[in-house]
Amino acid sequence: MTPNEIPGFVNELIAAGCEITAIGRGMYVIGEVKAASAEVRRITKKYGERDPLRLEIIAYLWSIGRYIEPETEETGH
């Protein structure tokens, strides 16, 4: 995967019915719907290795509002 493929990757997963969400600024998760698992495998295979772009994927997810900000002890929320 290249950085310019990130929007396509995310949009294809969303179109397949998956929840892809950044968790804070350091990780993201892909929530597969059982019915979409074959499609998720196809999409992830199509785009290839994405670990080197983890932070860029997270930044893109934040930019489109698909994130959860974890609670911190300092803020209490």
Coordinates of N, CA and C in Angstrom, one line a residue:
M1 N 0.8 -1.2 0.0 CA 0.0 0.0 0.0 C 0.9 1.2 0.0
T2 N 0.4 2.2 -0.7 CA 1.1 3.5 -0.7 C 0.2 4.5 0.0
P3 N 0.8 5.6 0.5 CA 0.0 6.6 1.2 C -1.2 7.1 0.4
N4 N -1.1 7.3 -0.9 CA -2.2 7.8 -1.7 C -3.3 6.7 -1.9
E5 N -3.1 5.5 -1.5 CA -4.1 4.4 -1.5 C -4.9 4.3 -0.2
I6 N -4.5 5.0 0.8 CA -5.2 4.9 2.1 C -6.7 5.3 2.0
P7 N -7.1 6.4 1.4 CA -8.5 6.7 1.3 C -9.3 5.6 0.6
G8 N -8.8 5.0 -0.5 CA -9.4 3.9 -1.2 C -9.6 2.7 -0.3
F9 N -8.5 2.4 0.4 CA -8.5 1.2 1.3 C -9.6 1.4 2.4
V10 N -9.6 2.6 3.0 CA -10.6 2.8 4.1 C -12.0 2.8 3.5
N11 N -12.2 3.5 2.4 CA -13.5 3.6 1.8 C -14.1 2.2 1.3
E12 N -13.2 1.4 0.8 CA -13.6 0.0 0.4 C -14.1 -0.8 1.6
L13 N -13.3 -0.7 2.7 CA -13.7 -1.4 4.0 C -15.1 -0.9 4.5
I14 N -15.3 0.4 4.5 CA -16.5 1.0 4.9 C -17.7 0.5 4.0
A15 N -17.4 0.5 2.7 CA -18.5 0.1 1.8 C -18.8 -1.4 2.0
A16 N -17.9 -2.2 2.5 CA -18.1 -3.6 2.7 C -18.8 -3.8 4.0
G17 N -19.1 -2.7 4.7 CA -19.9 -2.8 6.0 C -19.0 -3.0 7.2
C18 N -17.7 -2.7 7.1 CA -16.8 -2.8 8.3 C -16.6 -1.4 9.0
E19 N -16.5 -1.5 10.2 CA -16.1 -0.4 11.0 C -14.6 -0.3 11.2
I20 N -14.0 0.7 10.5 CA -12.6 0.9 10.7 C -12.4 2.2 11.5
T21 N -11.8 2.1 12.6 CA -11.8 3.2 13.6 C -10.4 3.4 14.2
A22 N -9.9 4.6 14.3 CA -8.7 4.9 15.0 C -9.0 4.9 16.5
I23 N -8.1 4.3 17.2 CA -8.2 4.3 18.7 C -7.0 5.2 19.2
G24 N -7.4 6.4 19.6 CA -6.3 7.3 20.0 C -5.5 7.7 18.7
R25 N -4.2 7.9 19.0 CA -3.3 8.3 17.9 C -2.3 7.2 17.5
G26 N -2.4 6.0 18.1 CA -1.4 5.0 17.9 C -1.9 3.7 17.3
M27 N -3.2 3.5 17.2 CA -3.7 2.2 16.6 C -5.0 2.4 16.0
Y28 N -5.4 1.4 15.1 CA -6.7 1.4 14.5 C -7.2 0.0 14.5
V29 N -8.5 -0.2 14.4 CA -9.1 -1.5 14.4 C -10.0 -1.6 13.2
I30 N -10.1 -2.8 12.7 CA -11.1 -3.1 11.6 C -12.1 -4.1 12.2
G31 N -13.3 -3.7 12.4 CA -14.4 -4.5 12.9 C -15.1 -5.2 11.7
E32 N -14.9 -6.5 11.6 CA -15.5 -7.2 10.5 C -16.9 -7.7 10.9
V33 N -17.8 -7.5 9.9 CA -19.1 -8.1 10.0 C -18.9 -9.5 9.4
K34 N -19.4 -10.5 10.1 CA -19.2 -11.9 9.7 C -19.5 -12.1 8.2
A35 N -20.6 -11.5 7.7 CA -20.9 -11.6 6.3 C -19.9 -10.9 5.4
A36 N -19.1 -10.0 5.9 CA -18.2 -9.3 5.0 C -16.7 -9.8 5.1
S37 N -16.5 -10.9 5.9 CA -15.1 -11.3 6.1 C -14.4 -11.7 4.8
A38 N -15.1 -12.3 3.9 CA -14.4 -12.7 2.6 C -14.0 -11.4 1.9
E39 N -14.9 -10.4 1.9 CA -14.6 -9.1 1.2 C -13.5 -8.4 1.9
V40 N -13.4 -8.4 3.3 CA -12.3 -7.8 4.0 C -11.0 -8.5 3.6
R41 N -11.0 -9.8 3.5 CA -9.7 -10.5 3.1 C -9.3 -10.0 1.7
R42 N -10.3 -9.9 0.8 CA -10.0 -9.5 -0.6 C -9.4 -8.1 -0.6
I43 N -10.0 -7.2 0.2 CA -9.6 -5.8 0.2 C -8.2 -5.7 0.8
T44 N -7.9 -6.4 1.9 CA -6.6 -6.3 2.6 C -5.5 -6.9 1.7
K45 N -5.9 -8.0 1.0 CA -4.9 -8.6 0.1 C -4.6 -7.6 -1.1
K46 N -5.7 -7.0 -1.6 CA -5.5 -6.1 -2.7 C -4.5 -4.9 -2.4
Y47 N -4.7 -4.4 -1.2 CA -3.8 -3.2 -0.8 C -2.5 -3.6 -0.2
G48 N -2.3 -4.9 0.2 CA -1.0 -5.4 0.7 C -0.6 -4.8 2.0
E49 N 0.7 -4.9 2.3 CA 1.3 -4.5 3.6 C 0.9 -3.1 4.0
R50 N 0.3 -3.0 5.1 CA -0.1 -1.6 5.6 C 0.6 -1.2 6.9
D51 N 1.3 -2.1 7.5 CA 1.9 -1.8 8.8 C 2.8 -0.6 8.7
P52 N 3.6 -0.4 7.7 CA 4.5 0.8 7.6 C 3.7 2.1 7.5
L53 N 2.4 2.0 7.2 CA 1.6 3.2 7.0 C 0.6 3.4 8.1
R54 N 0.8 2.7 9.2 CA -0.2 2.7 10.3 C -0.5 4.1 10.8
L55 N 0.5 4.9 11.0 CA 0.2 6.3 11.5 C -0.5 7.1 10.5
E56 N -0.2 6.9 9.2 CA -0.9 7.7 8.1 C -2.3 7.2 8.0
I57 N -2.6 5.9 8.2 CA -4.0 5.4 8.2 C -4.7 6.0 9.4
I58 N -4.1 6.1 10.5 CA -4.7 6.7 11.7 C -5.0 8.1 11.5
A59 N -4.1 8.9 10.9 CA -4.3 10.3 10.7 C -5.5 10.5 9.7
Y60 N -5.6 9.6 8.7 CA -6.7 9.7 7.7 C -8.0 9.5 8.4
L61 N -8.0 8.4 9.3 CA -9.3 8.1 10.0 C -9.7 9.3 10.9
W62 N -8.7 9.9 11.5 CA -9.0 11.1 12.3 C -9.6 12.2 11.4
S63 N -9.0 12.4 10.2 CA -9.4 13.5 9.4 C -10.9 13.3 8.9
I64 N -11.4 12.1 8.8 CA -12.7 11.8 8.4 C -13.7 11.5 9.6
G65 N -13.2 11.8 10.8 CA -14.0 11.6 12.0 C -14.3 10.2 12.4
R66 N -13.5 9.2 12.0 CA -13.6 7.9 12.4 C -12.6 7.5 13.5
Y67 N -12.8 8.0 14.7 CA -11.8 7.8 15.8 C -12.6 7.7 17.1
I68 N -11.9 7.1 18.1 CA -12.3 7.1 19.5 C -11.1 7.6 20.2
E69 N -11.3 8.6 21.1 CA -10.3 9.1 21.9 C -10.4 8.4 23.3
P70 N -9.4 7.6 23.6 CA -9.5 6.9 24.9 C -9.5 7.9 26.1
E71 N -10.1 7.4 27.2 CA -10.1 8.2 28.4 C -8.6 8.3 28.9
T72 N -8.3 9.4 29.6 CA -7.0 9.5 30.2 C -7.3 9.8 31.7
E73 N -6.3 9.5 32.5 CA -6.5 9.8 33.9 C -6.6 11.3 34.2
E74 N -5.8 12.1 33.3 CA -5.8 13.5 33.5 C -7.2 14.2 33.2
T75 N -7.8 13.7 32.2 CA -9.1 14.3 31.8 C -10.3 13.7 32.4
G76 N -10.2 12.4 32.8 CA -11.3 11.7 33.4 C -12.4 11.4 32.4
H77 N -12.2 11.6 31.1 CA -13.2 11.3 30.1 C -12.5 11.0 28.8

